[in-house]
Amino acid sequence: MGNRRQFLQASLLAAGAAALPRVESAPAVGARVVSTWDFGVGANAVAWPVLARGGSALDAVEAGARWAEADLCNPTVGRCGNPDRDGVLTLDASIMDGDGRCGAVAALQDIAHPVSVARAVMEKTPHVMLVGEGAQQFAIAQGFEKTPLLTEQARAAWREWLKTSKYEPQINAERRMRPGDSSNHDTLGILARDAQGRLAGACTTSGMAWKLHGRVGDSPIVGAGLYVDNDVGAATASGVGEEMIRNAASFLVVELMRQGRSPVDACREAIDRVVRKRPEASKRLQVCFLAMNKAGEVGAFALHRGFVYAVQDGTPGPHDRLHDAASVYRTEQT
């Protein structure tokens, strides 16, 4: 009888263990920051000192995003971004604290740090998002300097594009270089956990090159390109923003983690939803998710191969390693 009871108890324990969500890495101890794409290494390197000295996750993600907006020069974020089809450079950004506070700006012109304007919207207004001329007026009133941002190189690329005026999002264009550039990426999404266990995230981009004037993607839309909840975790997205908007994607990833999924499984399930809803379109576009739960576990998943992300924490390192995300479609399309 005792042996039978022990067998039943062991069977129940085994069944319970099988039902637990898969965890892809041991929980992080202390602070950690993660960022999308190759330039995540540089963004993390700027954000990490804030965390290392006991600063807040919110300050850390803002610092990392500001670096991408101004110190790095590439065609898809900040001052060196490619313009829209009318030759106008517009910037989008959002920032979110794990306590639910958030701010965003969209279609912002001639202001170098949209992520900091987004934080000012969060902290100094009753609103969440400001757009266009209103966002610029607010930024100037807050002391941000108005300065022309469209570079001659970006203007030349636009003039070259005008010869064909062909617009079609390309898979992993984030990792291709504009002629004369040393690097090319996409949206910077950055997530952080500080030593107190608080979470925050930021997202910043100049959007798709040659987009229709007035087009806004997912980056400044809370719940689409970024979502953070101290009780659960944080998620950010990259790729074709319209797909993230259609699926409230970053919010979805966080809610899946709330239900018990690990970060990688939550990202995978959100990607699967994109495929189920638009199976043919999913073969021609890229969608990527990066997530971190409240324990500091990190996971990512993409539609197509080629999405990479960077992680930095208090471990010895090195911290310049890029992590390849798994994907639904296994053939890399470039």
Tab-separated table of C-alpha atoms in Angstrom:
chain	number	residue	atom	x	y	z
A	1	MET	CA	0.000	0.000	0.000
A	2	GLY	CA	2.827	2.352	0.893
A	3	ASN	CA	4.589	1.672	-2.394
A	4	ARG	CA	1.393	2.369	-4.355
A	5	ARG	CA	0.835	5.647	-2.469
A	6	GLN	CA	4.426	6.711	-3.120
A	7	PHE	CA	4.024	5.846	-6.806
A	8	LEU	CA	0.858	7.947	-7.091
A	9	GLN	CA	2.493	10.896	-5.323
A	10	ALA	CA	5.502	10.703	-7.618
A	11	SER	CA	3.231	10.532	-10.665
A	12	LEU	CA	1.314	13.627	-9.573
A	13	LEU	CA	4.524	15.558	-8.945
A	14	ALA	CA	5.830	14.582	-12.365
A	15	ALA	CA	2.598	15.676	-14.061
A	16	GLY	CA	2.695	18.987	-12.222
A	17	ALA	CA	6.276	19.606	-13.248
A	18	ALA	CA	5.427	18.867	-16.895
A	19	ALA	CA	2.694	21.500	-16.805
A	20	LEU	CA	5.014	24.265	-15.621
A	21	PRO	CA	6.113	26.816	-18.218
A	22	ARG	CA	9.550	26.231	-19.719
A	23	VAL	CA	12.227	28.610	-18.437
A	24	GLU	CA	15.057	29.276	-20.874
A	25	SER	CA	17.569	30.816	-18.438
A	26	ALA	CA	18.191	31.093	-14.739
A	27	PRO	CA	16.681	34.176	-13.090
A	28	ALA	CA	18.909	37.207	-13.134
A	29	VAL	CA	20.191	38.496	-9.846
A	30	GLY	CA	20.105	42.269	-9.701
A	31	ALA	CA	19.988	44.576	-12.687
A	32	ARG	CA	19.880	43.725	-16.381
A	33	VAL	CA	19.333	45.564	-19.659
A	34	VAL	CA	18.446	44.109	-23.069
A	35	SER	CA	18.173	45.826	-26.460
A	36	THR	CA	17.246	44.963	-30.024
A	37	TRP	CA	19.552	44.547	-33.012
A	38	ASP	CA	23.293	45.036	-33.383
A	39	PHE	CA	23.319	48.495	-31.872
A	40	GLY	CA	21.811	47.060	-28.718
A	41	VAL	CA	25.384	46.501	-27.577
A	42	GLY	CA	26.085	50.239	-27.666
A	43	ALA	CA	22.752	51.172	-26.111
A	44	ASN	CA	23.300	48.687	-23.288
A	45	ALA	CA	26.811	50.015	-22.685
A	46	VAL	CA	25.346	53.473	-22.044
A	47	ALA	CA	22.388	52.218	-20.002
A	48	TRP	CA	24.371	49.830	-17.808
A	49	PRO	CA	26.360	52.394	-15.763
A	50	VAL	CA	23.047	53.894	-14.644
A	51	LEU	CA	21.941	50.503	-13.342
A	52	ALA	CA	25.368	49.646	-11.921
A	53	ARG	CA	25.335	52.672	-9.621
A	54	GLY	CA	21.836	51.814	-8.365
A	55	GLY	CA	19.909	54.094	-10.726
A	56	SER	CA	16.404	53.463	-11.975
A	57	ALA	CA	15.424	51.305	-14.921
A	58	LEU	CA	13.597	54.333	-16.330
A	59	ASP	CA	16.746	56.468	-16.360
A	60	ALA	CA	18.700	53.584	-17.871
A	61	VAL	CA	16.414	52.997	-20.853
A	62	GLU	CA	16.225	56.715	-21.571
A	63	ALA	CA	20.030	56.934	-21.564
A	64	GLY	CA	20.380	53.990	-23.936
A	65	ALA	CA	17.755	55.350	-26.314
A	66	ARG	CA	19.317	58.832	-26.323
A	67	TRP	CA	22.617	57.308	-27.416
A	68	ALA	CA	20.931	55.656	-30.404
A	69	GLU	CA	19.108	58.863	-31.316
A	70	ALA	CA	22.115	61.168	-31.367
A	71	ASP	CA	25.514	59.522	-30.928
A	72	LEU	CA	24.914	56.697	-33.387
A	73	CYS	CA	24.292	57.617	-37.030
A	74	ASN	CA	22.134	55.150	-38.946
A	75	PRO	CA	19.194	55.303	-41.384
A	76	THR	CA	16.403	54.192	-39.059
A	77	VAL	CA	16.794	55.963	-35.699
A	78	GLY	CA	17.294	59.598	-34.805
A	79	ARG	CA	19.246	62.330	-36.518
A	80	CYS	CA	20.520	60.274	-39.479
A	81	GLY	CA	17.234	58.583	-40.311
A	82	ASN	CA	15.889	58.309	-43.834
A	83	PRO	CA	12.963	60.631	-44.634
A	84	ASP	CA	9.467	59.824	-45.839
A	85	ARG	CA	8.509	59.908	-49.526
A	86	ASP	CA	8.108	63.699	-49.314
A	87	GLY	CA	11.669	64.105	-48.060
A	88	VAL	CA	10.629	64.886	-44.470
A	89	LEU	CA	12.332	63.191	-41.504
A	90	THR	CA	9.940	62.434	-38.636
A	91	LEU	CA	10.753	60.664	-35.380
A	92	ASP	CA	8.662	58.459	-33.060
A	93	ALA	CA	9.382	57.305	-29.509
A	94	SER	CA	7.760	55.929	-26.382
A	95	ILE	CA	8.862	55.273	-22.817
A	96	MET	CA	7.090	53.312	-20.094
A	97	ASP	CA	7.651	52.731	-16.404
A	98	GLY	CA	6.634	49.454	-14.807
A	99	ASP	CA	4.138	51.299	-12.601
A	100	GLY	CA	1.991	52.036	-15.670
A	101	ARG	CA	3.138	55.588	-16.414
A	102	CYS	CA	3.965	56.148	-20.076
A	103	GLY	CA	4.569	58.850	-22.659
A	104	ALA	CA	5.033	59.024	-26.413
A	105	VAL	CA	5.598	61.323	-29.371
A	106	ALA	CA	4.934	60.658	-33.043
A	107	ALA	CA	5.762	62.434	-36.308
A	108	LEU	CA	8.100	64.749	-34.404
A	109	GLN	CA	10.380	66.938	-36.537
A	110	ASP	CA	13.727	68.594	-35.787
A	111	ILE	CA	14.054	67.541	-32.141
A	112	ALA	CA	17.100	65.376	-31.452
A	113	HIS	CA	15.823	63.327	-28.516
A	114	PRO	CA	12.234	62.146	-29.000
A	115	VAL	CA	12.560	59.627	-26.154
A	116	SER	CA	13.225	62.456	-23.684
A	117	VAL	CA	10.290	64.429	-25.078
A	118	ALA	CA	8.174	61.303	-24.572
A	119	ARG	CA	9.325	61.169	-20.947
A	120	ALA	CA	8.397	64.829	-20.524
A	121	VAL	CA	4.921	64.055	-21.894
A	122	MET	CA	4.657	61.288	-19.282
A	123	GLU	CA	5.877	63.373	-16.351
A	124	LYS	CA	4.657	66.884	-17.141
A	125	THR	CA	1.298	66.488	-18.877
A	126	PRO	CA	-1.930	64.577	-18.228
A	127	HIS	CA	-1.554	62.954	-21.662
A	128	VAL	CA	0.178	59.892	-23.079
A	129	MET	CA	0.930	60.936	-26.669
A	130	LEU	CA	1.607	64.157	-28.550
A	131	VAL	CA	2.056	64.253	-32.333
A	132	GLY	CA	3.338	66.449	-35.120
A	133	GLU	CA	3.440	70.209	-34.606
A	134	GLY	CA	1.942	69.894	-31.142
A	135	ALA	CA	4.711	67.554	-30.054
A	136	GLN	CA	7.321	69.956	-31.424
A	137	GLN	CA	5.707	72.974	-29.711
A	138	PHE	CA	5.678	71.099	-26.417
A	139	ALA	CA	9.319	70.051	-26.809
A	140	ILE	CA	10.463	73.613	-27.474
A	141	ALA	CA	8.440	74.870	-24.492
A	142	GLN	CA	10.256	72.298	-22.356
A	143	GLY	CA	13.639	73.601	-23.453
A	144	PHE	CA	14.490	71.162	-26.239
A	145	GLU	CA	16.386	72.795	-29.080
A	146	LYS	CA	14.891	72.845	-32.563
A	147	THR	CA	17.549	71.868	-35.070
A	148	PRO	CA	17.459	70.494	-38.639
A	149	LEU	CA	18.137	66.751	-38.497
A	150	LEU	CA	17.928	65.543	-42.086
A	151	THR	CA	21.491	64.855	-43.225
A	152	GLU	CA	22.842	65.374	-46.726
A	153	GLN	CA	23.445	61.633	-46.935
A	154	ALA	CA	19.809	60.872	-46.138
A	155	ARG	CA	18.649	63.532	-48.595
A	156	ALA	CA	20.836	61.982	-51.302
A	157	ALA	CA	19.391	58.541	-50.557
A	158	TRP	CA	15.885	59.987	-50.876
A	159	ARG	CA	16.700	61.560	-54.250
A	160	GLU	CA	18.030	58.220	-55.437
A	161	TRP	CA	14.844	56.522	-54.262
A	162	LEU	CA	12.744	59.037	-56.205
A	163	LYS	CA	14.091	57.591	-59.471
A	164	THR	CA	11.914	54.504	-58.958
A	165	SER	CA	9.685	55.561	-56.026
A	166	LYS	CA	9.262	51.897	-55.185
A	167	TYR	CA	8.092	51.222	-51.657
A	168	GLU	CA	8.143	47.706	-50.281
A	169	PRO	CA	9.234	46.647	-46.772
A	170	GLN	CA	12.105	44.154	-46.994
A	171	ILE	CA	12.847	41.377	-44.531
A	172	ASN	CA	15.818	42.220	-42.297
A	173	ALA	CA	16.430	45.557	-44.001
A	174	GLU	CA	17.366	46.486	-40.428
A	175	ARG	CA	20.778	44.908	-40.960
A	176	ARG	CA	21.541	46.307	-44.417
A	177	MET	CA	23.605	49.419	-44.947
A	178	ARG	CA	22.687	52.533	-46.864
A	179	PRO	CA	25.462	53.357	-49.354
A	180	GLY	CA	28.184	55.155	-47.426
A	181	ASP	CA	26.877	54.098	-43.997
A	182	SER	CA	28.829	51.991	-41.545
A	183	SER	CA	25.700	50.493	-39.971
A	184	ASN	CA	21.984	50.067	-40.471
A	185	HIS	CA	19.359	48.879	-38.007
A	186	ASP	CA	15.715	49.388	-37.209
A	187	THR	CA	13.779	50.408	-34.149
A	188	LEU	CA	15.768	50.405	-30.935
A	189	GLY	CA	13.734	48.661	-28.266
A	190	ILE	CA	15.389	48.635	-24.834
A	191	LEU	CA	14.151	46.986	-21.614
A	192	ALA	CA	15.713	47.195	-18.153
A	193	ARG	CA	15.363	45.747	-14.681
A	194	ASP	CA	17.069	47.716	-11.915
A	195	ALA	CA	18.525	46.512	-8.604
A	196	GLN	CA	15.202	47.201	-6.881
A	197	GLY	CA	13.383	44.925	-9.326
A	198	ARG	CA	11.632	47.771	-11.129
A	199	LEU	CA	11.125	47.499	-14.883
A	200	ALA	CA	11.070	50.078	-17.663
A	201	GLY	CA	11.305	50.219	-21.436
A	202	ALA	CA	11.785	52.617	-24.323
A	203	CYS	CA	11.379	52.477	-28.077
A	204	THR	CA	12.689	54.976	-30.641
A	205	THR	CA	12.775	55.119	-34.448
A	206	SER	CA	12.602	57.284	-37.546
A	207	GLY	CA	10.213	54.737	-39.020
A	208	MET	CA	10.252	53.117	-42.412
A	209	ALA	CA	12.154	54.946	-45.107
A	210	TRP	CA	9.980	56.471	-47.839
A	211	LYS	CA	6.774	55.944	-45.829
A	212	LEU	CA	3.683	58.014	-46.596
A	213	HIS	CA	3.949	61.395	-44.908
A	214	GLY	CA	2.097	61.078	-41.606
A	215	ARG	CA	2.552	57.321	-41.273
A	216	VAL	CA	3.156	56.207	-37.685
A	217	GLY	CA	4.257	52.705	-36.820
A	218	ASP	CA	4.152	50.757	-33.579
A	219	SER	CA	7.107	52.331	-31.751
A	220	PRO	CA	5.239	55.215	-30.082
A	221	ILE	CA	2.062	53.201	-29.487
A	222	VAL	CA	1.998	51.798	-25.970
A	223	GLY	CA	0.877	48.186	-26.150
A	224	ALA	CA	2.079	47.730	-29.723
A	225	GLY	CA	5.806	48.510	-29.837
A	226	LEU	CA	6.329	48.575	-26.071
A	227	TYR	CA	4.625	47.463	-22.876
A	228	VAL	CA	5.900	47.192	-19.293
A	229	ASP	CA	4.284	45.899	-16.101
A	230	ASN	CA	6.271	45.544	-12.855
A	231	ASP	CA	4.041	42.649	-11.806
A	232	VAL	CA	4.879	40.589	-14.890
A	233	GLY	CA	7.568	41.804	-17.271
A	234	ALA	CA	8.281	43.914	-20.327
A	235	ALA	CA	8.227	43.468	-24.096
A	236	THR	CA	9.249	45.412	-27.173
A	237	ALA	CA	8.883	44.789	-30.895
A	238	SER	CA	10.654	45.474	-34.174
A	239	GLY	CA	9.924	44.934	-37.834
A	240	VAL	CA	6.834	46.020	-39.771
A	241	GLY	CA	4.957	48.110	-37.225
A	242	GLU	CA	1.532	47.638	-38.765
A	243	GLU	CA	1.593	43.987	-37.672
A	244	MET	CA	2.353	44.954	-34.076
A	245	ILE	CA	-0.498	47.462	-34.085
A	246	ARG	CA	-2.938	44.909	-35.519
A	247	ASN	CA	-2.129	42.487	-32.714
A	248	ALA	CA	-1.483	44.831	-29.750
A	249	ALA	CA	1.656	42.752	-29.815
A	250	SER	CA	3.846	43.878	-26.917
A	251	PHE	CA	0.843	43.932	-24.599
A	252	LEU	CA	0.031	40.421	-25.828
A	253	VAL	CA	3.526	39.170	-24.987
A	254	VAL	CA	3.304	40.578	-21.456
A	255	GLU	CA	-0.159	39.077	-20.946
A	256	LEU	CA	1.099	35.681	-22.087
A	257	MET	CA	3.883	35.938	-19.505
A	258	ARG	CA	1.221	36.840	-16.944
A	259	GLN	CA	-0.457	33.518	-17.785
A	260	GLY	CA	2.774	31.681	-17.005
A	261	ARG	CA	4.689	31.542	-20.281
A	262	SER	CA	8.404	32.095	-20.241
A	263	PRO	CA	9.619	35.136	-22.220
A	264	VAL	CA	10.642	33.061	-25.235
A	265	ASP	CA	7.394	31.097	-25.261
A	266	ALA	CA	5.349	34.278	-24.955
A	267	CYS	CA	7.221	35.790	-27.918
A	268	ARG	CA	6.748	32.599	-29.929
A	269	GLU	CA	3.021	32.497	-29.266
A	270	ALA	CA	2.625	36.134	-30.300
A	271	ILE	CA	4.524	35.414	-33.528
A	272	ASP	CA	2.290	32.414	-34.181
A	273	ARG	CA	-0.731	34.683	-33.955
A	274	VAL	CA	0.695	36.925	-36.680
A	275	VAL	CA	1.161	33.869	-38.906
A	276	ARG	CA	-2.361	32.562	-38.274
A	277	LYS	CA	-3.961	35.917	-39.052
A	278	ARG	CA	-1.900	36.759	-42.152
A	279	PRO	CA	-0.182	33.577	-43.350
A	280	GLU	CA	0.786	34.825	-46.806
A	281	ALA	CA	1.888	38.279	-45.650
A	282	SER	CA	4.005	36.702	-42.910
A	283	LYS	CA	6.244	35.164	-45.576
A	284	ARG	CA	7.157	38.605	-46.926
A	285	LEU	CA	7.715	40.691	-43.800
A	286	GLN	CA	9.645	40.587	-40.547
A	287	VAL	CA	8.206	40.750	-37.047
A	288	CYS	CA	10.396	40.370	-33.941
A	289	PHE	CA	9.731	40.360	-30.205
A	290	LEU	CA	12.083	40.746	-27.243
A	291	ALA	CA	10.839	40.199	-23.691
A	292	MET	CA	12.073	40.113	-20.106
A	293	ASN	CA	10.035	38.913	-17.143
A	294	LYS	CA	10.137	40.409	-13.665
A	295	ALA	CA	12.797	37.885	-12.583
A	296	GLY	CA	15.112	39.081	-15.350
A	297	GLU	CA	14.720	36.084	-17.676
A	298	VAL	CA	15.048	37.080	-21.331
A	299	GLY	CA	13.584	35.604	-24.492
A	300	ALA	CA	13.029	36.550	-28.124
A	301	PHE	CA	11.401	35.190	-31.260
A	302	ALA	CA	10.973	36.339	-34.863
A	303	LEU	CA	9.132	35.479	-38.039
A	304	HIS	CA	12.334	35.157	-40.059
A	305	ARG	CA	15.950	34.454	-39.198
A	306	GLY	CA	18.252	37.396	-38.645
A	307	PHE	CA	16.858	39.091	-35.529
A	308	VAL	CA	19.532	39.635	-32.875
A	309	TYR	CA	19.589	41.242	-29.456
A	310	ALA	CA	22.121	42.176	-26.764
A	311	VAL	CA	22.141	41.594	-22.992
A	312	GLN	CA	24.199	43.269	-20.265
A	313	ASP	CA	24.167	42.651	-16.530
A	314	GLY	CA	26.542	42.297	-13.606
A	315	THR	CA	28.163	39.089	-14.834
A	316	PRO	CA	31.826	39.221	-15.925
A	317	GLY	CA	30.915	39.342	-19.623
A	318	PRO	CA	31.908	39.923	-22.365
A	319	HIS	CA	28.773	41.945	-23.055
A	320	ASP	CA	29.269	42.576	-26.764
A	321	ARG	CA	27.830	39.244	-27.817
A	322	LEU	CA	24.756	39.262	-30.042
A	323	HIS	CA	22.123	36.613	-29.357
A	324	ASP	CA	20.275	35.103	-32.322
A	325	ALA	CA	16.526	34.769	-31.894
A	326	ALA	CA	14.776	31.618	-33.061
A	327	SER	CA	12.266	32.052	-35.864
A	328	VAL	CA	9.235	30.492	-37.540
A	329	TYR	CA	10.758	30.580	-41.012
A	330	ARG	CA	14.241	29.109	-40.933
A	331	THR	CA	15.684	30.368	-44.230
A	332	GLU	CA	17.315	33.743	-43.734
A	333	GLN	CA	16.020	36.250	-46.294
A	334	THR	CA	18.213	39.252	-46.972
